[in-house]
Amino acid sequence: MGSINKTSKGEYSIRFWYKTPDGLKQKRLTGFKTKQEARLAEATFKLKQAKPEKTPNKITLKYLYDEYKRYLLNNAKESSYLTIVSALDLYVIPFFGGDKNMSELSSKDALDWKIYIKGLDLSYAYMTKIYLYFNSMMIFGCKYLGLEKNPIKETGQFKDDGANKEMLIWTRREFETFIKSFDTENFVYKVFFATLYFTGMRRGECLALQWNDIDFDNRIIKVNKTISYKSIKGGYTITPPKTPTSNRNVVIPSNLIDMLNKLTPNKKPSHFVFGGERALPIETIRRRFNYYIKKSGVKKIRIHDLRHSHVSLLISQNEDIVTIAKRLGHKNIAETLNTYSHMLPNKQDRMVKMLEDIDLS
């Protein structure tokens, strides 16, 4: 993804690299009113330059994806295009790989993918969206590119078993009980879960942190990427965050800074904060999380619920919803309200009391 700058005229420009038969070349585009327009212009330019080759019996996932993006650019709104592409980049393309022959995609492949998605602690609503985006791309392939089958549709949508709908949170006391139960040898996991609780970051964003993303002097974590796992067992790719607004700076408290400073004596800028040369394995993180939940005796929640617990803590301290939305990286306040409105205090009683104090005599 290219780098965006604001010009002296108040417009945005974007500079990026693209592939040509002669190698990589750099391109600069300018004159955009928003960063989103600049990102879309980059995507459009790259798609126009790309000339994928296709043989009748081998339509790769990359070819299908590139053709589908061309279709979306002409038939979807800018915001929809970016949302769909972001989801496919994070949860579909890395799992199968761009060289996957789509004519050989089986129902077993589709089921394996669904099992993988269900293991990511995503909400039922978001899993459904990912499924619909993937299925729509496959329908496009069958209609316009000659694919003969769509195993994604055959396996059906995710079933709402209620497990992903319920939002569980820990109170401050529960979190303290949990975090104090850690052994010394698992300190890196202790800091990882503390970082999730203290910042409200998504798990993938936290795992993707490198030491050069932390400004220790100003106590700021720069969120600018996420990890997308190719499988439950291991293997991942580093991609941009979930949405453009997920790029953000998160201010952190001094006690978390102290924990991060103790994590490793030799901090190499390009190394992952949680893992070193490679990020921590997702399955190991889950096992440690469940182990210390059981050891501490607190109620069982998902890793993603630490994000919800962070919001609950902020709301209990009367933090305003605008600040919370920015801290979470939500694209707008409506998204925050839709997710957390049930946590907000009911101000009706206080309002009525205020009205009753007005002298009408």
mmCIF file of C-alpha atoms in Angstrom:
data_model
loop_
_atom_site.group_PDB
_atom_site.id
_atom_site.type_symbol
_atom_site.label_atom_id
_atom_site.label_comp_id
_atom_site.label_asym_id
_atom_site.label_seq_id
_atom_site.Cartn_x
_atom_site.Cartn_y
_atom_site.Cartn_z
ATOM 1 C CA MET A 1 0.000 0.000 0.000
ATOM 2 C CA GLY A 2 1.305 3.416 -0.962
ATOM 3 C CA SER A 3 2.248 6.312 1.299
ATOM 4 C CA ILE A 4 -0.139 9.271 1.476
ATOM 5 C CA ASN A 5 0.846 12.907 2.021
ATOM 6 C CA LYS A 6 -1.084 16.143 2.187
ATOM 7 C CA THR A 7 -0.003 18.803 -0.306
ATOM 8 C CA SER A 8 0.296 22.538 0.315
ATOM 9 C CA LYS A 9 -3.056 22.953 -1.463
ATOM 10 C CA GLY A 10 -4.776 20.783 1.132
ATOM 11 C CA GLU A 11 -5.169 17.859 -1.275
ATOM 12 C CA TYR A 12 -3.833 14.335 -0.865
ATOM 13 C CA SER A 13 -1.199 12.596 -2.962
ATOM 14 C CA ILE A 14 -0.185 8.941 -2.948
ATOM 15 C CA ARG A 15 3.112 7.362 -3.954
ATOM 16 C CA PHE A 16 3.437 3.620 -4.562
ATOM 17 C CA TRP A 17 5.336 0.904 -6.440
ATOM 18 C CA TYR A 18 3.819 -1.241 -9.195
ATOM 19 C CA LYS A 19 5.006 -4.138 -11.342
ATOM 20 C CA THR A 20 5.949 -3.782 -15.018
ATOM 21 C CA PRO A 21 7.619 -6.196 -17.478
ATOM 22 C CA ASP A 22 10.853 -4.275 -16.794
ATOM 23 C CA GLY A 23 10.586 -4.535 -13.018
ATOM 24 C CA LEU A 24 9.175 -2.356 -10.251
ATOM 25 C CA LYS A 25 8.387 1.294 -10.970
ATOM 26 C CA GLN A 26 7.207 4.100 -8.742
ATOM 27 C CA LYS A 27 4.103 6.199 -9.380
ATOM 28 C CA ARG A 28 2.729 9.343 -7.780
ATOM 29 C CA LEU A 29 -0.899 10.412 -8.091
ATOM 30 C CA THR A 30 -2.266 13.645 -6.654
ATOM 31 C CA GLY A 31 -5.312 15.891 -6.445
ATOM 32 C CA PHE A 32 -7.537 13.861 -4.110
ATOM 33 C CA LYS A 33 -9.945 15.303 -1.558
ATOM 34 C CA THR A 34 -9.704 12.352 0.841
ATOM 35 C CA LYS A 35 -7.287 9.554 1.703
ATOM 36 C CA GLN A 36 -9.947 7.065 0.641
ATOM 37 C CA GLU A 37 -10.022 8.549 -2.879
ATOM 38 C CA ALA A 38 -6.228 8.265 -3.033
ATOM 39 C CA ARG A 39 -6.299 4.588 -1.985
ATOM 40 C CA LEU A 40 -8.971 3.850 -4.594
ATOM 41 C CA ALA A 41 -6.932 5.608 -7.292
ATOM 42 C CA GLU A 42 -3.929 3.427 -6.425
ATOM 43 C CA ALA A 43 -6.055 0.277 -6.680
ATOM 44 C CA THR A 44 -7.543 1.397 -9.995
ATOM 45 C CA PHE A 45 -4.131 2.218 -11.481
ATOM 46 C CA LYS A 46 -2.637 -1.129 -10.448
ATOM 47 C CA LEU A 47 -5.561 -3.072 -11.873
ATOM 48 C CA LYS A 48 -5.249 -1.266 -15.191
ATOM 49 C CA GLN A 49 -1.541 -2.096 -15.332
ATOM 50 C CA ALA A 50 -2.012 -5.758 -14.463
ATOM 51 C CA LYS A 51 -2.479 -8.161 -17.361
ATOM 52 C CA PRO A 52 -3.061 -11.575 -15.790
ATOM 53 C CA GLU A 53 -2.786 -14.594 -18.029
ATOM 54 C CA LYS A 54 -5.478 -17.268 -17.920
ATOM 55 C CA THR A 55 -5.690 -20.698 -19.431
ATOM 56 C CA PRO A 56 -9.101 -22.338 -19.966
ATOM 57 C CA ASN A 57 -8.461 -25.066 -17.393
ATOM 58 C CA LYS A 58 -6.658 -23.017 -14.773
ATOM 59 C CA ILE A 59 -8.296 -19.983 -13.237
ATOM 60 C CA THR A 60 -6.216 -19.089 -10.211
ATOM 61 C CA LEU A 61 -7.561 -17.335 -7.153
ATOM 62 C CA LYS A 62 -5.386 -14.319 -7.991
ATOM 63 C CA TYR A 63 -6.852 -14.072 -11.483
ATOM 64 C CA LEU A 64 -10.404 -14.417 -10.162
ATOM 65 C CA TYR A 65 -9.727 -11.838 -7.439
ATOM 66 C CA ASP A 66 -8.177 -9.293 -9.822
ATOM 67 C CA GLU A 67 -11.080 -9.635 -12.267
ATOM 68 C CA TYR A 68 -13.592 -9.345 -9.445
ATOM 69 C CA LYS A 69 -11.924 -6.161 -8.217
ATOM 70 C CA ARG A 70 -12.189 -4.700 -11.726
ATOM 71 C CA TYR A 71 -15.892 -5.524 -11.637
ATOM 72 C CA LEU A 72 -16.361 -3.931 -8.206
ATOM 73 C CA LEU A 73 -14.582 -0.740 -9.249
ATOM 74 C CA ASN A 74 -17.251 -0.198 -11.898
ATOM 75 C CA ASN A 75 -20.271 -1.507 -10.007
ATOM 76 C CA ALA A 76 -19.844 -0.720 -6.311
ATOM 77 C CA LYS A 77 -19.484 2.402 -4.188
ATOM 78 C CA GLU A 78 -15.984 3.385 -3.123
ATOM 79 C CA SER A 79 -16.682 2.536 0.525
ATOM 80 C CA SER A 80 -18.143 -0.854 -0.419
ATOM 81 C CA TYR A 81 -15.179 -1.648 -2.655
ATOM 82 C CA LEU A 82 -12.672 -0.933 0.117
ATOM 83 C CA THR A 83 -14.680 -2.899 2.710
ATOM 84 C CA ILE A 84 -15.032 -5.979 0.502
ATOM 85 C CA VAL A 85 -11.415 -5.955 -0.673
ATOM 86 C CA SER A 86 -10.158 -5.515 2.895
ATOM 87 C CA ALA A 87 -12.143 -8.563 4.083
ATOM 88 C CA LEU A 88 -11.014 -10.745 1.165
ATOM 89 C CA ASP A 89 -7.390 -9.640 1.656
ATOM 90 C CA LEU A 90 -7.498 -10.568 5.327
ATOM 91 C CA TYR A 91 -9.593 -13.719 5.471
ATOM 92 C CA VAL A 92 -9.737 -15.399 2.041
ATOM 93 C CA ILE A 93 -6.672 -14.796 -0.146
ATOM 94 C CA PRO A 94 -4.034 -15.663 2.506
ATOM 95 C CA PHE A 95 -5.802 -18.894 3.475
ATOM 96 C CA PHE A 96 -5.892 -20.421 -0.018
ATOM 97 C CA GLY A 97 -2.981 -18.593 -1.685
ATOM 98 C CA GLY A 98 -3.100 -16.760 -4.998
ATOM 99 C CA ASP A 99 -1.965 -19.804 -7.010
ATOM 100 C CA LYS A 100 -4.939 -21.915 -5.929
ATOM 101 C CA ASN A 101 -6.633 -23.483 -8.980
ATOM 102 C CA MET A 102 -10.288 -22.527 -8.511
ATOM 103 C CA SER A 103 -11.540 -25.355 -10.704
ATOM 104 C CA GLU A 104 -10.066 -27.721 -8.109
ATOM 105 C CA LEU A 105 -11.629 -25.972 -5.104
ATOM 106 C CA SER A 106 -13.511 -28.685 -3.228
ATOM 107 C CA SER A 107 -16.254 -28.776 -0.624
ATOM 108 C CA LYS A 108 -13.606 -29.999 1.845
ATOM 109 C CA ASP A 109 -11.528 -26.882 1.087
ATOM 110 C CA ALA A 110 -14.588 -24.730 1.749
ATOM 111 C CA LEU A 111 -15.299 -26.509 5.039
ATOM 112 C CA ASP A 112 -11.671 -26.150 6.150
ATOM 113 C CA TRP A 113 -11.901 -22.438 5.433
ATOM 114 C CA LYS A 114 -15.096 -22.110 7.475
ATOM 115 C CA ILE A 115 -13.482 -23.947 10.405
ATOM 116 C CA TYR A 116 -10.520 -21.561 10.162
ATOM 117 C CA ILE A 117 -12.793 -18.500 10.164
ATOM 118 C CA LYS A 118 -14.784 -19.800 13.142
ATOM 119 C CA GLY A 119 -11.538 -20.115 15.081
ATOM 120 C CA LEU A 120 -10.691 -16.404 14.730
ATOM 121 C CA ASP A 121 -12.995 -15.076 17.487
ATOM 122 C CA LEU A 122 -14.941 -12.950 14.994
ATOM 123 C CA SER A 123 -18.561 -11.966 15.542
ATOM 124 C CA TYR A 124 -21.274 -13.968 13.807
ATOM 125 C CA ALA A 125 -22.321 -10.842 11.885
ATOM 126 C CA TYR A 126 -18.815 -10.250 10.541
ATOM 127 C CA MET A 127 -18.294 -13.924 9.657
ATOM 128 C CA THR A 128 -21.521 -13.735 7.666
ATOM 129 C CA LYS A 129 -20.240 -10.690 5.776
ATOM 130 C CA ILE A 130 -16.967 -12.446 4.924
ATOM 131 C CA TYR A 131 -18.910 -15.451 3.662
ATOM 132 C CA LEU A 132 -21.151 -13.251 1.476
ATOM 133 C CA TYR A 133 -18.139 -11.403 0.000
ATOM 134 C CA PHE A 134 -16.406 -14.705 -0.823
ATOM 135 C CA ASN A 135 -19.591 -16.269 -2.217
ATOM 136 C CA SER A 136 -20.255 -13.196 -4.383
ATOM 137 C CA MET A 137 -16.765 -13.462 -5.866
ATOM 138 C CA MET A 138 -17.358 -17.132 -6.649
ATOM 139 C CA ILE A 139 -20.742 -16.361 -8.258
ATOM 140 C CA PHE A 140 -18.959 -13.767 -10.404
ATOM 141 C CA GLY A 141 -16.421 -16.416 -11.426
ATOM 142 C CA CYS A 142 -19.149 -18.872 -12.420
ATOM 143 C CA LYS A 143 -21.099 -16.268 -14.370
ATOM 144 C CA TYR A 144 -18.299 -14.472 -16.197
ATOM 145 C CA LEU A 145 -15.156 -16.626 -16.096
ATOM 146 C CA GLY A 146 -16.491 -20.099 -16.708
ATOM 147 C CA LEU A 147 -16.088 -21.691 -13.276
ATOM 148 C CA GLU A 148 -18.291 -24.786 -13.161
ATOM 149 C CA LYS A 149 -18.973 -25.012 -9.424
ATOM 150 C CA ASN A 150 -19.182 -22.942 -6.265
ATOM 151 C CA PRO A 151 -18.290 -25.046 -3.189
ATOM 152 C CA ILE A 152 -18.642 -21.983 -0.966
ATOM 153 C CA LYS A 153 -22.355 -21.770 -1.705
ATOM 154 C CA GLU A 154 -22.738 -25.563 -1.440
ATOM 155 C CA THR A 155 -21.401 -25.624 2.127
ATOM 156 C CA GLY A 156 -23.801 -22.866 3.165
ATOM 157 C CA GLN A 157 -23.536 -19.881 5.482
ATOM 158 C CA PHE A 158 -22.206 -19.909 9.031
ATOM 159 C CA LYS A 159 -24.777 -21.049 11.566
ATOM 160 C CA ASP A 160 -25.597 -18.762 14.447
ATOM 161 C CA ASP A 161 -25.108 -20.991 17.466
ATOM 162 C CA GLY A 162 -25.315 -18.031 19.818
ATOM 163 C CA ALA A 163 -21.699 -18.405 20.947
ATOM 164 C CA ASN A 164 -20.466 -15.518 18.825
ATOM 165 C CA LYS A 165 -23.427 -13.240 19.538
ATOM 166 C CA GLU A 166 -22.968 -12.938 23.285
ATOM 167 C CA MET A 167 -20.620 -10.168 24.384
ATOM 168 C CA LEU A 168 -18.878 -11.063 27.626
ATOM 169 C CA ILE A 169 -16.708 -8.676 29.602
ATOM 170 C CA TRP A 170 -14.415 -8.780 32.577
ATOM 171 C CA THR A 171 -14.677 -6.239 35.335
ATOM 172 C CA ARG A 172 -11.506 -4.501 36.429
ATOM 173 C CA ARG A 173 -11.282 -6.885 39.417
ATOM 174 C CA GLU A 174 -11.663 -9.954 37.180
ATOM 175 C CA PHE A 175 -8.931 -8.755 34.851
ATOM 176 C CA GLU A 176 -6.604 -8.068 37.802
ATOM 177 C CA THR A 177 -7.268 -11.572 39.154
ATOM 178 C CA PHE A 178 -6.508 -13.081 35.751
ATOM 179 C CA ILE A 179 -3.329 -11.108 35.053
ATOM 180 C CA LYS A 180 -1.869 -11.728 38.523
ATOM 181 C CA SER A 181 -2.127 -15.498 38.043
ATOM 182 C CA PHE A 182 0.648 -15.622 35.409
ATOM 183 C CA ASP A 183 3.927 -17.429 36.026
ATOM 184 C CA THR A 184 7.258 -15.724 35.338
ATOM 185 C CA GLU A 185 8.065 -17.975 32.370
ATOM 186 C CA ASN A 186 4.901 -16.818 30.578
ATOM 187 C CA PHE A 187 5.570 -13.097 31.017
ATOM 188 C CA VAL A 188 5.327 -12.379 27.264
ATOM 189 C CA TYR A 189 1.749 -13.711 27.237
ATOM 190 C CA LYS A 190 0.928 -11.684 30.335
ATOM 191 C CA VAL A 191 2.074 -8.504 28.570
ATOM 192 C CA PHE A 192 0.186 -9.467 25.403
ATOM 193 C CA PHE A 193 -3.147 -9.867 27.200
ATOM 194 C CA ALA A 194 -2.498 -6.722 29.265
ATOM 195 C CA THR A 195 -1.885 -4.782 26.047
ATOM 196 C CA LEU A 196 -5.193 -5.989 24.594
ATOM 197 C CA TYR A 197 -7.061 -4.967 27.747
ATOM 198 C CA PHE A 198 -5.338 -1.588 28.146
ATOM 199 C CA THR A 199 -5.674 -0.510 24.497
ATOM 200 C CA GLY A 200 -8.747 -2.200 23.027
ATOM 201 C CA MET A 201 -6.619 -3.305 20.057
ATOM 202 C CA ARG A 202 -7.725 -6.215 17.918
ATOM 203 C CA ARG A 203 -5.708 -9.393 18.422
ATOM 204 C CA GLY A 204 -4.187 -9.277 14.912
ATOM 205 C CA GLU A 205 -3.182 -5.625 15.352
ATOM 206 C CA CYS A 206 -1.447 -6.435 18.629
ATOM 207 C CA LEU A 207 0.385 -9.450 17.226
ATOM 208 C CA ALA A 208 1.622 -7.382 14.267
ATOM 209 C CA LEU A 209 3.279 -4.784 16.529
ATOM 210 C CA GLN A 210 6.991 -4.277 15.988
ATOM 211 C CA TRP A 211 9.272 -2.407 18.352
ATOM 212 C CA ASN A 212 9.487 0.577 15.985
ATOM 213 C CA ASP A 213 5.700 0.951 16.375
ATOM 214 C CA ILE A 214 6.064 1.947 20.026
ATOM 215 C CA ASP A 215 7.022 5.494 20.974
ATOM 216 C CA PHE A 216 8.225 4.974 24.539
ATOM 217 C CA ASP A 217 8.939 8.662 25.173
ATOM 218 C CA ASN A 218 5.402 9.777 24.314
ATOM 219 C CA ARG A 219 3.727 6.524 25.444
ATOM 220 C CA ILE A 220 2.102 5.866 22.057
ATOM 221 C CA ILE A 221 1.455 2.671 20.118
ATOM 222 C CA LYS A 222 1.177 3.205 16.355
ATOM 223 C CA VAL A 223 -1.387 0.809 14.891
ATOM 224 C CA ASN A 224 -0.738 0.463 11.143
ATOM 225 C CA LYS A 225 -0.991 -3.248 10.254
ATOM 226 C CA THR A 226 -2.472 -6.556 11.269
ATOM 227 C CA ILE A 227 -1.590 -10.235 11.059
ATOM 228 C CA SER A 228 -3.775 -12.531 8.993
ATOM 229 C CA TYR A 229 -3.197 -16.216 9.730
ATOM 230 C CA LYS A 230 -3.295 -18.626 6.783
ATOM 231 C CA SER A 231 -4.254 -21.540 8.974
ATOM 232 C CA ILE A 232 -4.938 -22.380 12.570
ATOM 233 C CA LYS A 233 -1.625 -24.241 12.882
ATOM 234 C CA GLY A 234 0.555 -21.377 11.721
ATOM 235 C CA GLY A 235 1.717 -19.256 8.827
ATOM 236 C CA TYR A 236 0.566 -15.665 8.419
ATOM 237 C CA THR A 237 0.772 -12.542 6.309
ATOM 238 C CA ILE A 238 1.107 -8.906 7.359
ATOM 239 C CA THR A 239 -1.594 -6.705 5.840
ATOM 240 C CA PRO A 240 -3.098 -3.230 6.388
ATOM 241 C CA PRO A 241 -5.589 -2.977 9.271
ATOM 242 C CA LYS A 242 -9.259 -3.904 8.966
ATOM 243 C CA THR A 243 -10.309 -0.451 7.669
ATOM 244 C CA PRO A 244 -8.435 2.779 6.759
ATOM 245 C CA THR A 245 -9.575 4.380 10.037
ATOM 246 C CA SER A 246 -7.970 1.504 11.933
ATOM 247 C CA ASN A 247 -4.639 3.274 11.327
ATOM 248 C CA ARG A 248 -4.335 5.188 14.571
ATOM 249 C CA ASN A 249 -2.165 6.170 17.538
ATOM 250 C CA VAL A 250 -3.161 4.723 20.900
ATOM 251 C CA VAL A 251 -1.914 6.429 24.060
ATOM 252 C CA ILE A 252 -1.003 3.918 26.766
ATOM 253 C CA PRO A 253 -0.419 4.219 30.540
ATOM 254 C CA SER A 254 2.972 4.186 32.199
ATOM 255 C CA ASN A 255 2.416 0.811 33.908
ATOM 256 C CA LEU A 256 1.985 -0.840 30.489
ATOM 257 C CA ILE A 257 5.094 0.988 29.222
ATOM 258 C CA ASP A 258 7.014 -0.495 32.147
ATOM 259 C CA MET A 259 5.825 -4.015 31.275
ATOM 260 C CA LEU A 260 6.774 -3.589 27.601
ATOM 261 C CA ASN A 261 10.217 -2.312 28.583
ATOM 262 C CA LYS A 262 10.829 -5.457 30.634
ATOM 263 C CA LEU A 263 9.783 -7.765 27.818
ATOM 264 C CA THR A 264 13.176 -8.149 26.167
ATOM 265 C CA PRO A 265 16.555 -6.480 26.820
ATOM 266 C CA ASN A 266 17.613 -6.308 23.145
ATOM 267 C CA LYS A 267 14.821 -4.731 21.140
ATOM 268 C CA LYS A 268 15.443 -4.897 17.394
ATOM 269 C CA PRO A 269 13.178 -2.355 15.605
ATOM 270 C CA SER A 270 11.919 -4.820 12.988
ATOM 271 C CA HIS A 271 11.232 -7.652 15.447
ATOM 272 C CA PHE A 272 7.739 -8.407 16.672
ATOM 273 C CA VAL A 273 7.011 -7.181 20.164
ATOM 274 C CA PHE A 274 5.288 -10.463 20.900
ATOM 275 C CA GLY A 275 7.539 -13.139 19.482
ATOM 276 C CA GLY A 276 10.802 -11.801 18.045
ATOM 277 C CA GLU A 277 11.624 -12.661 14.437
ATOM 278 C CA ARG A 278 8.216 -14.346 14.120
ATOM 279 C CA ALA A 279 4.952 -13.523 15.851
ATOM 280 C CA LEU A 280 3.605 -15.790 18.580
ATOM 281 C CA PRO A 281 1.583 -18.785 17.290
ATOM 282 C CA ILE A 282 -2.157 -18.199 17.555
ATOM 283 C CA GLU A 283 -2.892 -21.646 18.980
ATOM 284 C CA THR A 284 -0.324 -21.180 21.763
ATOM 285 C CA ILE A 285 -1.932 -17.850 22.635
ATOM 286 C CA ARG A 286 -5.344 -19.512 22.922
ATOM 287 C CA ARG A 287 -3.994 -22.299 25.118
ATOM 288 C CA ARG A 288 -2.274 -19.838 27.471
ATOM 289 C CA PHE A 289 -5.412 -17.689 27.644
ATOM 290 C CA ASN A 290 -7.657 -20.619 28.563
ATOM 291 C CA TYR A 291 -5.097 -22.071 30.969
ATOM 292 C CA TYR A 292 -4.839 -18.885 33.044
ATOM 293 C CA ILE A 293 -8.583 -18.342 32.957
ATOM 294 C CA LYS A 294 -8.968 -21.755 34.577
ATOM 295 C CA LYS A 295 -6.098 -21.142 36.998
ATOM 296 C CA SER A 296 -7.406 -17.740 38.123
ATOM 297 C CA GLY A 297 -11.026 -18.878 38.398
ATOM 298 C CA VAL A 298 -12.518 -15.955 36.431
ATOM 299 C CA LYS A 299 -15.368 -16.565 34.000
ATOM 300 C CA LYS A 300 -14.469 -17.786 30.522
ATOM 301 C CA ILE A 301 -14.493 -15.178 27.742
ATOM 302 C CA ARG A 302 -13.037 -14.948 24.233
ATOM 303 C CA ILE A 303 -9.796 -13.121 23.511
ATOM 304 C CA HIS A 304 -11.789 -10.569 21.489
ATOM 305 C CA ASP A 305 -13.859 -9.851 24.613
ATOM 306 C CA LEU A 306 -10.805 -8.107 26.089
ATOM 307 C CA ARG A 307 -11.555 -5.355 23.546
ATOM 308 C CA HIS A 308 -15.134 -5.184 24.833
ATOM 309 C CA SER A 309 -13.858 -5.176 28.415
ATOM 310 C CA HIS A 310 -11.640 -2.197 27.575
ATOM 311 C CA VAL A 311 -14.643 -0.268 26.275
ATOM 312 C CA SER A 312 -16.676 -1.180 29.358
ATOM 313 C CA LEU A 313 -13.873 0.181 31.549
ATOM 314 C CA LEU A 314 -13.772 3.464 29.604
ATOM 315 C CA ILE A 315 -17.552 3.890 29.754
ATOM 316 C CA SER A 316 -17.535 3.247 33.498
ATOM 317 C CA GLN A 317 -15.100 6.172 33.790
ATOM 318 C CA ASN A 318 -17.503 8.413 31.804
ATOM 319 C CA GLU A 319 -15.249 8.633 28.740
ATOM 320 C CA ASP A 320 -17.073 10.163 25.775
ATOM 321 C CA ILE A 321 -18.124 7.987 22.839
ATOM 322 C CA VAL A 322 -16.168 10.029 20.260
ATOM 323 C CA THR A 323 -12.874 9.369 22.052
ATOM 324 C CA ILE A 324 -13.738 5.683 22.426
ATOM 325 C CA ALA A 325 -14.559 5.357 18.701
ATOM 326 C CA LYS A 326 -11.199 6.893 17.713
ATOM 327 C CA ARG A 327 -9.308 4.699 20.164
ATOM 328 C CA LEU A 328 -10.923 1.560 18.724
ATOM 329 C CA GLY A 329 -10.311 2.611 15.123
ATOM 330 C CA HIS A 330 -14.004 2.561 14.194
ATOM 331 C CA LYS A 331 -14.900 4.240 10.895
ATOM 332 C CA ASN A 332 -17.655 6.288 12.562
ATOM 333 C CA ILE A 333 -19.420 6.798 15.890
ATOM 334 C CA ALA A 334 -22.461 4.865 14.631
ATOM 335 C CA GLU A 335 -20.394 1.671 14.569
ATOM 336 C CA THR A 336 -19.383 2.217 18.195
ATOM 337 C CA LEU A 337 -22.934 3.003 19.280
ATOM 338 C CA ASN A 338 -24.346 -0.030 17.461
ATOM 339 C CA THR A 339 -21.890 -2.276 19.282
ATOM 340 C CA TYR A 340 -21.815 -0.740 22.754
ATOM 341 C CA SER A 341 -25.043 1.267 23.215
ATOM 342 C CA HIS A 342 -26.253 -1.285 25.794
ATOM 343 C CA MET A 343 -23.270 -0.369 27.996
ATOM 344 C CA LEU A 344 -24.041 3.345 28.039
ATOM 345 C CA PRO A 345 -25.717 4.639 31.204
ATOM 346 C CA ASN A 346 -29.419 5.440 31.043
ATOM 347 C CA LYS A 347 -29.644 9.193 31.535
ATOM 348 C CA GLN A 348 -33.463 9.359 31.474
ATOM 349 C CA ASP A 349 -33.790 9.425 35.272
ATOM 350 C CA ARG A 350 -31.264 12.243 35.618
ATOM 351 C CA MET A 351 -32.966 14.200 32.835
ATOM 352 C CA VAL A 352 -36.395 13.841 34.486
ATOM 353 C CA LYS A 353 -34.947 14.935 37.828
ATOM 354 C CA MET A 354 -33.537 18.044 36.149
ATOM 355 C CA LEU A 355 -36.933 18.851 34.595
ATOM 356 C CA GLU A 356 -38.697 18.336 37.928
ATOM 357 C CA ASP A 357 -36.424 20.969 39.496
ATOM 358 C CA ILE A 358 -37.816 23.655 37.175
ATOM 359 C CA ASP A 359 -40.201 25.925 39.060
ATOM 360 C CA LEU A 360 -43.559 26.020 37.263
ATOM 361 C CA SER A 361 -45.477 27.890 40.006
#
